[in-house]
XYZ file of C-alpha atoms in Angstrom:
256
model
C -0.012 -33.662 14.944
C 1.843 -31.995 12.096
C 2.624 -28.295 12.376
C 2.470 -25.544 9.763
C 4.185 -22.193 10.369
C 2.430 -18.836 10.133
C 3.907 -15.496 9.103
C 2.096 -12.401 10.398
C 2.608 -9.247 8.331
C 1.370 -5.868 9.574
C 1.165 -3.161 6.923
C 0.637 -4.237 3.326
C 1.407 -0.900 1.681
C 0.607 0.038 -1.894
C 3.533 -1.288 -3.881
C 5.354 -4.424 -4.960
C 7.299 -5.228 -1.787
C 4.644 -6.667 0.518
C 3.151 -9.077 -2.061
C 6.653 -10.438 -2.545
C 7.042 -11.004 1.213
C 3.860 -13.082 1.277
C 4.676 -15.056 -1.863
C 8.221 -15.956 -0.831
C 7.151 -17.280 2.575
C 4.076 -19.019 1.139
C 6.349 -20.965 -1.214
C 8.159 -22.232 1.885
C 4.909 -23.589 3.306
C 3.872 -20.688 5.528
C 0.317 -19.618 6.122
C -0.054 -15.847 5.798
C -1.949 -13.576 8.214
C -2.207 -9.976 7.007
C -2.989 -6.878 9.077
C -3.858 -3.514 7.523
C -6.037 -0.417 7.885
C -7.213 -0.220 4.271
C -9.909 -2.898 4.206
C -10.496 -2.826 0.444
C -6.814 -3.195 -0.395
C -6.370 -5.819 2.313
C -9.268 -7.979 1.143
C -8.315 -7.679 -2.523
C -4.731 -8.733 -1.897
C -5.756 -11.601 0.397
C -8.126 -12.887 -2.289
C -5.291 -12.796 -4.835
C -3.097 -14.846 -2.507
C -5.844 -17.419 -2.022
C -6.392 -17.691 -5.769
C -2.701 -18.522 -6.072
C -3.059 -21.377 -3.588
C -1.800 -19.598 -0.461
C -3.608 -20.183 2.809
C -4.115 -16.536 3.756
C -6.454 -14.534 5.958
C -7.107 -10.795 6.320
C -7.366 -8.981 9.652
C -8.563 -5.389 9.389
C -7.739 -2.760 12.023
C -9.346 0.702 12.188
C -6.066 2.255 13.287
C -2.666 1.380 14.733
C -3.527 2.197 18.330
C -2.110 0.007 21.096
C -5.498 -1.579 21.782
C -6.330 -2.270 18.143
C -2.987 -3.947 17.472
C -3.136 -5.993 20.664
C -6.621 -7.194 19.805
C -5.870 -8.153 16.220
C -2.824 -10.250 17.130
C -4.884 -12.028 19.781
C -7.435 -12.797 17.043
C -4.714 -14.249 14.828
C -3.459 -16.431 17.665
C -6.983 -17.838 18.168
C -7.843 -18.191 14.484
C -8.894 -21.646 13.268
C -7.202 -22.275 9.922
C -9.075 -24.360 7.307
C -6.392 -27.046 7.020
C -5.947 -29.418 9.949
C -2.260 -28.812 10.756
C -1.486 -27.078 14.026
C -0.615 -23.400 13.520
C 2.507 -21.864 15.035
C 3.383 -18.217 14.505
C 7.054 -18.505 13.578
C 7.725 -15.225 11.756
C 6.217 -11.769 12.240
C 6.960 -8.602 10.293
C 6.095 -5.036 11.285
C 6.013 -3.375 7.881
C 3.702 -0.444 8.651
C 5.103 3.063 8.970
C 4.257 6.745 8.747
C 6.420 9.511 7.358
C 6.212 13.234 6.650
C 9.039 14.931 4.799
C 8.864 18.652 5.522
C 10.688 21.403 7.459
C 10.506 20.965 11.234
C 8.373 24.077 11.835
C 5.801 22.835 9.305
C 5.259 19.476 11.026
C 1.799 19.243 12.585
C 0.722 17.760 15.911
C -1.246 15.110 14.016
C 1.847 14.069 12.069
C 3.817 13.734 15.307
C 1.033 11.560 16.712
C 0.765 9.425 13.568
C 4.522 8.832 13.424
C 4.711 7.879 17.100
C 1.756 5.526 16.753
C 2.884 3.714 13.590
C 6.601 3.628 14.381
C 6.645 2.930 18.122
C 3.303 2.481 19.928
C 1.890 -0.072 17.483
C 5.178 -1.987 16.985
C 5.494 -2.164 20.780
C 2.014 -3.704 21.120
C 2.643 -5.991 18.132
C 5.958 -7.197 19.554
C 4.458 -7.937 22.942
C 1.719 -10.173 21.553
C 4.012 -11.864 19.048
C 6.640 -12.648 21.674
C 3.957 -14.163 23.899
C 3.040 -16.397 20.946
C 6.687 -17.285 20.302
C 7.149 -18.296 23.936
C 4.571 -21.045 23.432
C 6.534 -22.547 20.527
C 9.025 -25.366 20.996
C 12.575 -24.647 19.852
C 12.915 -25.754 16.233
C 15.835 -27.316 14.366
C 17.390 -23.867 13.887
C 17.437 -23.309 17.632
C 14.737 -20.645 17.692
C 11.132 -20.158 18.707
C 10.415 -17.346 16.269
C 11.728 -14.431 14.229
C 10.454 -10.867 14.667
C 11.262 -8.500 11.796
C 10.937 -4.728 11.456
C 11.222 -2.839 8.180
C 13.509 0.122 8.764
C 15.076 2.853 6.656
C 18.189 4.995 6.469
C 16.281 7.344 8.786
C 16.513 4.655 11.490
C 20.060 5.784 12.240
C 20.475 9.163 10.502
C 18.302 12.264 10.554
C 18.216 14.868 7.788
C 16.878 18.356 7.135
C 13.263 17.350 6.428
C 13.041 14.020 8.283
C 12.580 15.147 11.901
C 9.257 13.401 12.501
C 10.090 10.401 10.288
C 13.547 9.819 11.773
C 12.301 10.185 15.342
C 9.833 7.369 14.743
C 12.352 5.176 12.948
C 14.965 5.731 15.678
C 12.405 4.527 18.221
C 11.621 1.403 16.201
C 15.315 0.584 15.855
C 15.849 0.987 19.598
C 12.871 -1.269 20.285
C 14.272 -3.961 17.993
C 17.710 -3.803 19.590
C 16.277 -3.969 23.108
C 14.081 -6.951 22.254
C 16.976 -8.827 20.684
C 19.109 -8.354 23.778
C 16.311 -9.296 26.170
C 14.769 -12.247 24.342
C 17.718 -13.765 22.497
C 18.300 -15.918 25.563
C 14.803 -17.325 25.032
C 15.706 -18.239 21.428
C 13.607 -15.396 20.016
C 15.268 -13.541 17.148
C 14.426 -9.815 16.704
C 15.795 -7.957 13.664
C 15.692 -4.496 12.062
C 16.032 -4.422 8.273
C 16.584 -1.569 5.876
C 13.812 3.570 -1.114
C 11.748 0.495 -1.848
C 10.003 0.281 -5.208
C 6.386 1.270 -4.479
C 3.628 3.089 -6.319
C 4.034 6.044 -3.965
C 7.781 6.245 -4.534
C 7.236 6.176 -8.287
C 4.603 8.919 -8.072
C 7.088 11.260 -6.376
C 9.335 11.031 -9.441
C 7.600 13.297 -11.932
C 10.535 13.564 -14.335
C 9.865 10.919 -17.041
C 13.466 9.706 -17.246
C 13.871 9.535 -13.466
C 10.535 7.700 -13.225
C 11.671 5.169 -15.837
C 15.031 4.626 -14.125
C 13.427 4.072 -10.725
C 10.905 1.629 -12.150
C 13.339 -0.419 -14.234
C 16.867 -0.036 -12.837
C 17.628 -2.319 -9.881
C 20.838 -0.353 -9.257
C 18.887 2.604 -7.833
C 16.139 1.105 -5.635
C 15.386 -1.932 -3.528
C 13.202 -4.596 -5.109
C 10.494 -6.270 -3.052
C 11.392 -9.785 -4.181
C 15.003 -9.288 -3.105
C 13.962 -7.915 0.283
C 11.638 -10.880 0.772
C 14.474 -13.318 0.089
C 16.582 -11.489 2.674
C 13.773 -11.796 5.223
C 13.548 -15.523 4.533
C 17.318 -15.820 4.955
C 17.047 -14.129 8.361
C 14.198 -16.393 9.443
C 16.290 -19.436 8.490
C 19.426 -18.430 10.411
C 20.429 -20.878 13.119
C 21.147 -19.726 16.653
C 24.940 -19.900 16.274
C 24.991 -16.922 13.879
C 22.111 -14.467 14.224
C 21.884 -11.095 12.507
C 20.440 -8.177 14.433
C 20.570 -5.421 11.808
C 20.724 -6.050 8.076
C 21.431 -2.953 5.979
C 20.054 -3.453 2.466
C 20.886 -0.925 -0.268
C 20.813 -0.823 -4.067
C 24.230 -0.780 -5.710
C 24.195 2.888 -6.745
C 22.611 4.471 -3.661
C 24.499 7.430 -2.203
C 24.569 7.091 1.564
């Protein structure tokens, strides 16, 4: 029986990056399984993918609790795709996150909880179920059973004056990725952390008209979703003799 790979993407966001992830992998023959909390946005985007010829399915979660994430990945693993080819989850991306940028003493208990849940608890549950799926896959021509990706940020390795709750969550996600790579690399499972992306929310924070225009149009000052997607595909296609763990992506003019 022929096999068709599946990419699972958790967190579809509100900007241009996630659609690019789906499109780039779909062009390579992947089915797309999407996980998100916003049901309206999720269903609308999934319908757009289907209209473009992508075999895609939406999986809504009420929250990013451990149980909800575990359950939704189990549903994806059991899902019967319309086309007859056998489905193998070969790539999975944790793209969801939570951030609050404010002075430490202004951070609320709820924001601490939300950051911990989206940046560590949920990725932990997601990784566990995805790795169990990868372990069922035969080793492919690249010498791997699957690729697990995490979208990171500069805050994954550097805190700042108003990033206490955001950085703490991103540090945890980075540590999880590194630990998984070291533990499961010997099983031919590739775990990677990847690194402002152009989104509607990022644009809205730039109220100065000239700054808004520059951020929207100038690829020197922000990451573009299509470029990130191509980098993710490159990582998924690496053979086992030369694996990347952490890929630090930055626009040409970023000060870091």
